[in-house]
Short mmCIF file of C-alpha atoms in Angstrom, two decimals:
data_model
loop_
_atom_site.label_atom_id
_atom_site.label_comp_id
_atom_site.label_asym_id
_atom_site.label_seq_id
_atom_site.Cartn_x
_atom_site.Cartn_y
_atom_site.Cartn_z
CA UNK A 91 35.90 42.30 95.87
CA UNK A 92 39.14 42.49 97.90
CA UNK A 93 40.74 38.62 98.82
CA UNK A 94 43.96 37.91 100.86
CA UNK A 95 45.64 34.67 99.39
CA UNK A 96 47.44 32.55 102.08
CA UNK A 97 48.07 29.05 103.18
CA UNK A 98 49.83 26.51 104.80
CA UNK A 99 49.84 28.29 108.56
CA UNK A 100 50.90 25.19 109.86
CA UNK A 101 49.77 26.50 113.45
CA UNK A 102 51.77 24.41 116.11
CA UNK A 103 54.93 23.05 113.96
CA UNK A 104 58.41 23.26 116.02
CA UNK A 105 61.48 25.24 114.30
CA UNK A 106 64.35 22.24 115.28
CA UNK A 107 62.16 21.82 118.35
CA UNK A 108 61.74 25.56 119.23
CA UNK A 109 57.68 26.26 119.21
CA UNK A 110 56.78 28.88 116.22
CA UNK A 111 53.44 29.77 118.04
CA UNK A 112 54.73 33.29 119.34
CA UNK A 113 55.98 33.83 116.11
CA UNK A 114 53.10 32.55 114.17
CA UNK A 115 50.71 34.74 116.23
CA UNK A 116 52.64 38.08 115.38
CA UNK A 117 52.38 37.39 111.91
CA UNK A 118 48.78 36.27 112.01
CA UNK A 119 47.90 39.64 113.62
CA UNK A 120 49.96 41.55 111.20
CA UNK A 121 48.01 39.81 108.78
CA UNK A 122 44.15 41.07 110.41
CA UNK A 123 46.17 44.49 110.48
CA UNK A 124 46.32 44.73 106.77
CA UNK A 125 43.10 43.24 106.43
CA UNK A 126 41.50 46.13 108.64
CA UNK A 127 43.86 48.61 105.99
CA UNK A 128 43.40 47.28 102.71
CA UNK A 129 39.61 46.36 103.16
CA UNK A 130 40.12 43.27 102.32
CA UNK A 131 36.53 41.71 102.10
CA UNK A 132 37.83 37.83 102.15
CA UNK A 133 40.72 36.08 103.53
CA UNK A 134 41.40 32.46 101.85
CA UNK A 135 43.33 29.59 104.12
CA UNK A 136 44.16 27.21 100.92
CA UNK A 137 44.73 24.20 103.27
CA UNK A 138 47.75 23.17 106.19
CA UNK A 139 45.76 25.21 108.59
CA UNK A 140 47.95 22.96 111.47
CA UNK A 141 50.73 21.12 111.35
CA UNK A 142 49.43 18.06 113.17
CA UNK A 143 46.23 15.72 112.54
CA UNK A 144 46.29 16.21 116.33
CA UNK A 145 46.05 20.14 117.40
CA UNK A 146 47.69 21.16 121.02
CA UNK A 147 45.61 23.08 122.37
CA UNK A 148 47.69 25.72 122.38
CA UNK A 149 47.42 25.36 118.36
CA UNK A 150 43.80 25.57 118.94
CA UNK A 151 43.70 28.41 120.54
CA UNK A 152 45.35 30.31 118.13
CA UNK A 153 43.55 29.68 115.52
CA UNK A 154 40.32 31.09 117.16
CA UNK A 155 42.27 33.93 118.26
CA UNK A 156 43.27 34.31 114.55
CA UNK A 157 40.37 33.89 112.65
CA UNK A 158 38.66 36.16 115.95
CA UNK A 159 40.81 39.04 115.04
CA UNK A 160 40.22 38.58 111.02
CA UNK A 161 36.60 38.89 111.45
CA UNK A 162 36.79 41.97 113.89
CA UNK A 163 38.92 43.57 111.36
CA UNK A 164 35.82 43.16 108.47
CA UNK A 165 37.21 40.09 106.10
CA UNK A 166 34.92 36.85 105.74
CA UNK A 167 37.12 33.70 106.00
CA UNK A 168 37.12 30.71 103.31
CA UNK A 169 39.83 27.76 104.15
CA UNK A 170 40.12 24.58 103.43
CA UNK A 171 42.66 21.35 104.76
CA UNK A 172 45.59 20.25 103.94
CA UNK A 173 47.96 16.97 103.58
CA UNK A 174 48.72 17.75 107.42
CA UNK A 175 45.22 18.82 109.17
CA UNK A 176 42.43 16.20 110.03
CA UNK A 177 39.34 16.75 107.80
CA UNK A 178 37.64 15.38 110.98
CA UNK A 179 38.87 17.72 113.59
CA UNK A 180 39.35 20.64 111.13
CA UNK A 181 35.95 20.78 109.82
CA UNK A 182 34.24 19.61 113.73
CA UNK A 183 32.14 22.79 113.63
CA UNK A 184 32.42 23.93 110.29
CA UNK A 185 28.35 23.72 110.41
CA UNK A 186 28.31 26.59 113.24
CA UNK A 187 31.30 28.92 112.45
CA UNK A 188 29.90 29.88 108.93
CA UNK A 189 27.04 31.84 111.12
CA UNK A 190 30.21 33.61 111.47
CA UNK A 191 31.43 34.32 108.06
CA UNK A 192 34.23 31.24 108.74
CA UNK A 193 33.46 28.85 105.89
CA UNK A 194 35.94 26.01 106.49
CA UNK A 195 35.62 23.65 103.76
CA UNK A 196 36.77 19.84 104.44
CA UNK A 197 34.44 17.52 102.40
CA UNK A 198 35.25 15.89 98.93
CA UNK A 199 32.04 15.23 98.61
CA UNK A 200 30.82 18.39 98.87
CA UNK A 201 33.64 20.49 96.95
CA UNK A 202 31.37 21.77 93.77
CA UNK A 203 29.19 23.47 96.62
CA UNK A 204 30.65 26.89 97.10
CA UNK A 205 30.50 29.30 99.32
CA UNK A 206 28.43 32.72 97.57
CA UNK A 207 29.55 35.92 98.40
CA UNK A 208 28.00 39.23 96.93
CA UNK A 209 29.96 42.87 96.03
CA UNK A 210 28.59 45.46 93.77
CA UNK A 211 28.78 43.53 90.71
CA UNK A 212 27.22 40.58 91.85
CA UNK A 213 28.02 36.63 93.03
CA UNK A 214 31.28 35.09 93.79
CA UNK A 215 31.30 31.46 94.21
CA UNK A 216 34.00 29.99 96.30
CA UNK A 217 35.00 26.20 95.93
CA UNK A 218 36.92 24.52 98.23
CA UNK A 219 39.49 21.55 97.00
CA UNK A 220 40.73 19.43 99.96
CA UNK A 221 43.68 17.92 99.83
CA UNK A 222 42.59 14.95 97.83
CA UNK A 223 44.50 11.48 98.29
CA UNK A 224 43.42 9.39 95.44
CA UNK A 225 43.63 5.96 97.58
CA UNK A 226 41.23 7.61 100.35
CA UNK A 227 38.81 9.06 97.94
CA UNK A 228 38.90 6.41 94.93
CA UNK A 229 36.01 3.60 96.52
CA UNK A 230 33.27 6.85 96.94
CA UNK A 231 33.70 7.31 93.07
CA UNK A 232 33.57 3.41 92.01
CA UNK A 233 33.13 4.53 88.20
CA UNK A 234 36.01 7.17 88.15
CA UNK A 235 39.42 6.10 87.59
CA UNK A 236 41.65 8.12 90.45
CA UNK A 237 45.34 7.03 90.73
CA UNK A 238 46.74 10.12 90.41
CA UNK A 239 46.76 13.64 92.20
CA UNK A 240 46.20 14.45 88.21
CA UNK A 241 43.33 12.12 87.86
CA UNK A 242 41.73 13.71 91.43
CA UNK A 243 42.00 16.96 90.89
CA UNK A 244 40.62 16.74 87.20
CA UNK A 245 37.69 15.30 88.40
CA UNK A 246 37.21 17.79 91.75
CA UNK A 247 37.36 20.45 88.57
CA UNK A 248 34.96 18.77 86.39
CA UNK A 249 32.59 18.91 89.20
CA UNK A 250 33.42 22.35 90.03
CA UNK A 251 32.95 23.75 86.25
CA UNK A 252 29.53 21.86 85.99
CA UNK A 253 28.56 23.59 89.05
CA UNK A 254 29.49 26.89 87.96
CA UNK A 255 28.03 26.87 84.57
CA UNK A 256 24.85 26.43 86.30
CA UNK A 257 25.16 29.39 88.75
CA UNK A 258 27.28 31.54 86.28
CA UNK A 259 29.44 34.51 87.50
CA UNK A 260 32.76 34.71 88.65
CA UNK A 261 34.71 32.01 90.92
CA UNK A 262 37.48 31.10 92.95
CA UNK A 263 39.21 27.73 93.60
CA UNK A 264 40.96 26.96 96.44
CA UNK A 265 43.24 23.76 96.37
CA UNK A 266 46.39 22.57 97.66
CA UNK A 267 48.25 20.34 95.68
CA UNK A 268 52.05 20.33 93.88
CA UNK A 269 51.50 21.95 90.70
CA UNK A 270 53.99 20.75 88.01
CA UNK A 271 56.41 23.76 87.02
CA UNK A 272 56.86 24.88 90.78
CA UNK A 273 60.30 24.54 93.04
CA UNK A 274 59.50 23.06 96.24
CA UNK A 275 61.66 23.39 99.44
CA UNK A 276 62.59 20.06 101.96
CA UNK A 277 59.54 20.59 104.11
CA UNK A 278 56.68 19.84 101.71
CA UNK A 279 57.05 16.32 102.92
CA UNK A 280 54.46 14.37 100.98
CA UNK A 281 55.81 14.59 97.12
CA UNK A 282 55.99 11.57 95.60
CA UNK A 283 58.97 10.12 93.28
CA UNK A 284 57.50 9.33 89.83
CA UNK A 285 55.47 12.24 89.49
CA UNK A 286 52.12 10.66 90.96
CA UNK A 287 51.38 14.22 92.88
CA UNK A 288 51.78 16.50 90.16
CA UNK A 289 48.97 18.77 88.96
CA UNK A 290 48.79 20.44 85.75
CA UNK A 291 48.11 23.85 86.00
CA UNK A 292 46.21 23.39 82.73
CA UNK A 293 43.61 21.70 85.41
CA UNK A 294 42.31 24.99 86.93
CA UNK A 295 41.23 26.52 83.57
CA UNK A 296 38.49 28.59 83.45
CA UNK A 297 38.56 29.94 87.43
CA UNK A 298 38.97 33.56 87.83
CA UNK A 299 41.24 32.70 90.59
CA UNK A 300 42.92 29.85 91.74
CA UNK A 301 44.81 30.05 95.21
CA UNK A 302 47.13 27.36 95.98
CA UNK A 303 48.71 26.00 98.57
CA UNK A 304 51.10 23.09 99.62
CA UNK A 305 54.00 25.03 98.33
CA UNK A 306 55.87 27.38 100.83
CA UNK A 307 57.27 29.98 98.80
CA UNK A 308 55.45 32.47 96.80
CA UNK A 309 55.38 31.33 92.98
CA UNK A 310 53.57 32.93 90.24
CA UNK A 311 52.02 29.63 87.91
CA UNK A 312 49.92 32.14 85.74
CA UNK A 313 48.47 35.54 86.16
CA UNK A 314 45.56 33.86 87.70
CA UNK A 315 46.99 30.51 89.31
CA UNK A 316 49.47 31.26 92.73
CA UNK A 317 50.68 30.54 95.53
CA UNK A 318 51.33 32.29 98.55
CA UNK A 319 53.76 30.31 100.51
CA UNK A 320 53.56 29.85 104.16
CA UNK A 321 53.67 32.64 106.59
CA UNK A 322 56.69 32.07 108.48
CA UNK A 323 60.39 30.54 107.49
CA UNK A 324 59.58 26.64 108.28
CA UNK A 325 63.15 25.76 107.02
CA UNK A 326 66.72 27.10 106.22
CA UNK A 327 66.02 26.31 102.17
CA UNK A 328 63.38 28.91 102.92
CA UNK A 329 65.85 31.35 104.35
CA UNK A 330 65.39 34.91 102.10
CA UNK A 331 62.20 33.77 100.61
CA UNK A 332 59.10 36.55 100.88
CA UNK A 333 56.29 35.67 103.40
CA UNK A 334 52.90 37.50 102.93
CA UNK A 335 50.03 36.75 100.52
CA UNK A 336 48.40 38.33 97.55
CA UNK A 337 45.77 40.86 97.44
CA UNK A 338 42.96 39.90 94.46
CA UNK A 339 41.07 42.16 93.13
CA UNK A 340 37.86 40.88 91.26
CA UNK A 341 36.34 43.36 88.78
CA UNK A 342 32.88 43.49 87.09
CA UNK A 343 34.45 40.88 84.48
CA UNK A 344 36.96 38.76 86.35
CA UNK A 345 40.41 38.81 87.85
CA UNK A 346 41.71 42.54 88.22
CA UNK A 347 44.58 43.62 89.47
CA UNK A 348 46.92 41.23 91.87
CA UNK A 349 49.41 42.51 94.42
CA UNK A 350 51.88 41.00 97.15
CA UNK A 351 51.57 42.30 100.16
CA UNK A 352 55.07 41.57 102.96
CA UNK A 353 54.03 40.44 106.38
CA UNK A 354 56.95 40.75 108.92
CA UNK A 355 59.57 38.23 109.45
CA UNK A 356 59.60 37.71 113.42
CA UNK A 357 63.51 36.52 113.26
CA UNK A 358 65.39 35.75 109.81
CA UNK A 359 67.39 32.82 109.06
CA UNK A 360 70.58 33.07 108.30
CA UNK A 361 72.98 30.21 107.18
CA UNK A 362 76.78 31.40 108.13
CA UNK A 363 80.03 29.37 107.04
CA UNK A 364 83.68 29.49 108.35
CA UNK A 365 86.30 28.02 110.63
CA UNK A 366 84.61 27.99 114.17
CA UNK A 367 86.96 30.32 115.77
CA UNK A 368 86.11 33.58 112.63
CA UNK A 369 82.06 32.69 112.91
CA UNK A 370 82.68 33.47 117.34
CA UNK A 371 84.75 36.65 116.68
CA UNK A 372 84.37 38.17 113.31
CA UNK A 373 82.66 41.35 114.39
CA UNK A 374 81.06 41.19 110.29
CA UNK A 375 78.68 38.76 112.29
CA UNK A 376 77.15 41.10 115.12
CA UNK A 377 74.68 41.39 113.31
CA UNK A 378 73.42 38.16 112.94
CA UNK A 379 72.86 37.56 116.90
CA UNK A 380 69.21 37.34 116.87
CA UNK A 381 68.99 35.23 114.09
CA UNK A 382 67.72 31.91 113.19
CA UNK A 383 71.42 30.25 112.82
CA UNK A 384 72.53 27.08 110.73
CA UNK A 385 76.17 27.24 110.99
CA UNK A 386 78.40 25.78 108.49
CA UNK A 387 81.50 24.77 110.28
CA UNK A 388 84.73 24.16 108.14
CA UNK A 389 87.82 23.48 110.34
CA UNK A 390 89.81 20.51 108.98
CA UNK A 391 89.24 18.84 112.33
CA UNK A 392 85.56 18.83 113.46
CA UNK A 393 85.42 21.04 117.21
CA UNK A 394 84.90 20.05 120.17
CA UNK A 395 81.35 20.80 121.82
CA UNK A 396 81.36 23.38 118.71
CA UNK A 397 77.11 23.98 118.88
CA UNK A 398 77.57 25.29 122.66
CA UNK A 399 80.33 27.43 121.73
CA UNK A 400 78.20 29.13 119.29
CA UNK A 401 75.12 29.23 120.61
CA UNK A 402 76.94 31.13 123.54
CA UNK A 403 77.14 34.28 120.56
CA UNK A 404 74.37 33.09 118.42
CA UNK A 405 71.42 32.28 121.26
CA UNK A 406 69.27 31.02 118.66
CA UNK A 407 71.98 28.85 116.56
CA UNK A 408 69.86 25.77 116.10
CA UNK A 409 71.69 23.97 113.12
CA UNK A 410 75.23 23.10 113.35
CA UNK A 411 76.88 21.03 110.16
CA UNK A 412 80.72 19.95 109.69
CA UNK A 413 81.56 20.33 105.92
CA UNK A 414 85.66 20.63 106.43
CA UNK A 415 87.43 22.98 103.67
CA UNK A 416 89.75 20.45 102.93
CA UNK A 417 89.20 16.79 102.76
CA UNK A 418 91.64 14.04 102.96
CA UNK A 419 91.90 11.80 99.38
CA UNK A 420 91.38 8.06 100.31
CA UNK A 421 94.30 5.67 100.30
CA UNK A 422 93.80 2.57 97.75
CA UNK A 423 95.54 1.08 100.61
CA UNK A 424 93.90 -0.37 103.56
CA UNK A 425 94.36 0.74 106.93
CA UNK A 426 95.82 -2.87 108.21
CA UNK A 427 98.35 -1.96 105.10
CA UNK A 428 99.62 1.55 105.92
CA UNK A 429 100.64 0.64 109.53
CA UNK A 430 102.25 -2.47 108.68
CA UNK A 431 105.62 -2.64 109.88
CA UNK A 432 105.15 0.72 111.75
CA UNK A 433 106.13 2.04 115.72
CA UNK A 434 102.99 1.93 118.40
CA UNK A 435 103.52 5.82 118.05
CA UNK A 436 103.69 5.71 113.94
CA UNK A 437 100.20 3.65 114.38
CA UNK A 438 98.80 6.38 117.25
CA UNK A 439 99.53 9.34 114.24
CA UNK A 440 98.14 7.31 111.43
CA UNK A 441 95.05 6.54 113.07
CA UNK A 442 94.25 9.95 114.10
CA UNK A 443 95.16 11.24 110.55
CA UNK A 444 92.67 8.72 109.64
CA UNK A 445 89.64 9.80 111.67
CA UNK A 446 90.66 13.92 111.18
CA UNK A 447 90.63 13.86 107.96
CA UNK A 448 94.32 13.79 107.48
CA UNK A 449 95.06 15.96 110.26
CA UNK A 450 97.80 13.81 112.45
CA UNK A 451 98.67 14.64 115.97
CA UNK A 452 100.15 18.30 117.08
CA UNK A 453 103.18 18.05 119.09
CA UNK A 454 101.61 17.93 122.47
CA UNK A 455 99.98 14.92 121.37
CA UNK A 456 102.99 13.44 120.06
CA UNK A 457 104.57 14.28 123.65
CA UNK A 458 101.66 12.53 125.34
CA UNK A 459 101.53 9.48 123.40
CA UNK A 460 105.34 9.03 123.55
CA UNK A 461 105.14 9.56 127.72
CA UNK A 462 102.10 7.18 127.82
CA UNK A 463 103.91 4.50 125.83
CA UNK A 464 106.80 5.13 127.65
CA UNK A 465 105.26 4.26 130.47
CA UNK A 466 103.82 1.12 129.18
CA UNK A 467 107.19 -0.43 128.13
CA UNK A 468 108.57 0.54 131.71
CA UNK A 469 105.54 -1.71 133.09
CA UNK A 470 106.30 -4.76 130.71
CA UNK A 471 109.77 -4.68 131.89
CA UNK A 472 109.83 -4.90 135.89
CA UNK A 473 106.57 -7.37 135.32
#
């Protein structure tokens, strides 16, 4: 049996408030592409199917379109939810879709009840973890101590192993949680400090397969435990990263052979650092026009309107950060104590050497403050 690993599609999440839909659905049809290729027979979802407990519709719609083309292209569907999706909305018409080889699995309750598939060499059960949040789950298990993702997901596997040894044959586990050992980018929003959400992989023994999800870049926990990452770059500490999923291959006695499989990257990220006036006319950039673009801007004296500027090279330059090359060293002194004693113009210099980061007027400045004040004395005069 042939079984795509993904997760966390996150279908309707904004790139710094551009919509990733277009994007999303390129890659999601790239995806039923290889699906029709490979032969895969299975595609798992292992939870963030949306971004939002509340779909668009637009999100909506591409999901059916999605999981339409998957099935059209010969792969059953198994996917469960996520920290961001609504078990409620999510798993609506979960009861209807599996007629249709979509098995969307939502219920805590109901986890150690898999989904059986059959190749040549017999069963494969499929369990479904949700994302389990031990203060929304802990009063339905009064005589189970769950505090911890730990504590919840060693239970959800407990239940799943009791299962299996009474149905035997191989199995796969689908969870999404924050396995301990893993590197996690800034948009897996809901770790915890202290450790409370993470899992030890040592939890999923026994599975032939355990896809994982929560995590967006591709990480290998043991031959047998992985996760895919997310499909497309949801953030510039993503930038570079693989997107794709892994191909499983169950044999006769287990887990076979494992391969990652690219899907394409609708527009890269890039992250490019300089003075303002080198990133609009160093020619070494060209090629970065139809990127994703966090610029890293490092004039001494932060520019003027300098996201417009850029974004009139870089179209898509959606990030725009001030990190000057040279920083001025504090005084001990206070400001009330440098200027003490000091011209109106000496005070006019010092102050803007205090908010440019010790770069003081240029000499047109100089010029303008001296006419302005000049003007000011002439005033107090003939009043």
């Amino acid at each position: 049996m042939k079984i795509l690993h993904t997760s966390d599609w996150h279908i309707g999440r904004t790139f710094h408030t551009h919509s990733t839909l277009e994007h999303l659905r390129q890659v999601l049809d790239a995806l039923a592409a290889v699906v029709a290729e490979r032969r895969v027979d299975v595609v798992l979802v292992a939870g963030d199917v949306f971004d939002s407990a509340t779909p668009s519709a637009d999100a909506m719609k591409l999901l059916q379109h999605a999981f339409r083309s998957i099935r059209e292209a010969g792969a059953t569907i198994v996917a469960t939810s996520g920290n961001h999706d609504s078990i409620t909305r999510l798993g609506f018409h979960a009861e209807w879709i599996r007629l249709a080889g979509i098995h969307v699995l939502t219920e805590h309750g109901r986890l150690d009840e898999p989904v059986t598939l059959e190749d040549e060499h017999g069963d494969v059960h499929f369990y479904g973890i949700p994302y389990l949040e031990p203060a929304l789950i802990r009063h339905d298990y009064p005589g189970v101590e769950l505090r911890t993702h730990e504590q919840a997901l060693t239970f959800a596997m407990q239940r799943i192993r009791d299962d299996r040894g009474r149905r035997g044959s191989r199995s796969v586990v689908l969870s999404h949680c924050f396995a301990a050992g893993v590197a996690a980018s800034d948009v897996e929003r809901d770790i915890s400090s202290g450790g409370l959400d993470l899992v030890p992989a040592s939890v999923f023994a026994d599975a032939d397969y355990v896809a994982l999800g929560h995590i967006h870049g591709r990480q290998t926990i043991s031959e047998s435990v992985r996760y895919s990452g997310a499909p497309l770059h949801y953030s510039f500490s993503e930038a570079g990263k693989p997107r794709g999923g892994w191909l499983v291959e169950l044999g006769p006695d287990g887990l076979g052979t494992v391969e990652w499989l690219d899907l394409p990257v609708p527009r890269t990220l890039v992250q490019l650092t300089g003075e303002l006036d080198e990133l609009l006319t160093d020619a070494a950039h060209d090629e970065h026009t139809g990127c994703w673009v966090k610029a890293v801007v490092t004039d001494r004296v932060r520019p003027i309107d300098g996201i417009r500027r850029l974004q009139a090279r870089f179209p898509h330059c959606v990030a725009f950060e001030w990190r000057p090359s040279v920083v001025a060293e504090d005084s001990a002194a206070s400001y009330g104590e440098r200027v003490k004693g000091q011209s109106d113009g000496q005070i006019v210099a010092e102050f803007l050497a205090h908010v440019r980061n010790g770069v003081g007027p240029t000499s047109f400045e100089t010029a303008l403050v001296e006419e302005l004040l000049a003007g000011e004395r002439a005033s107090e005069v003939t009043a």
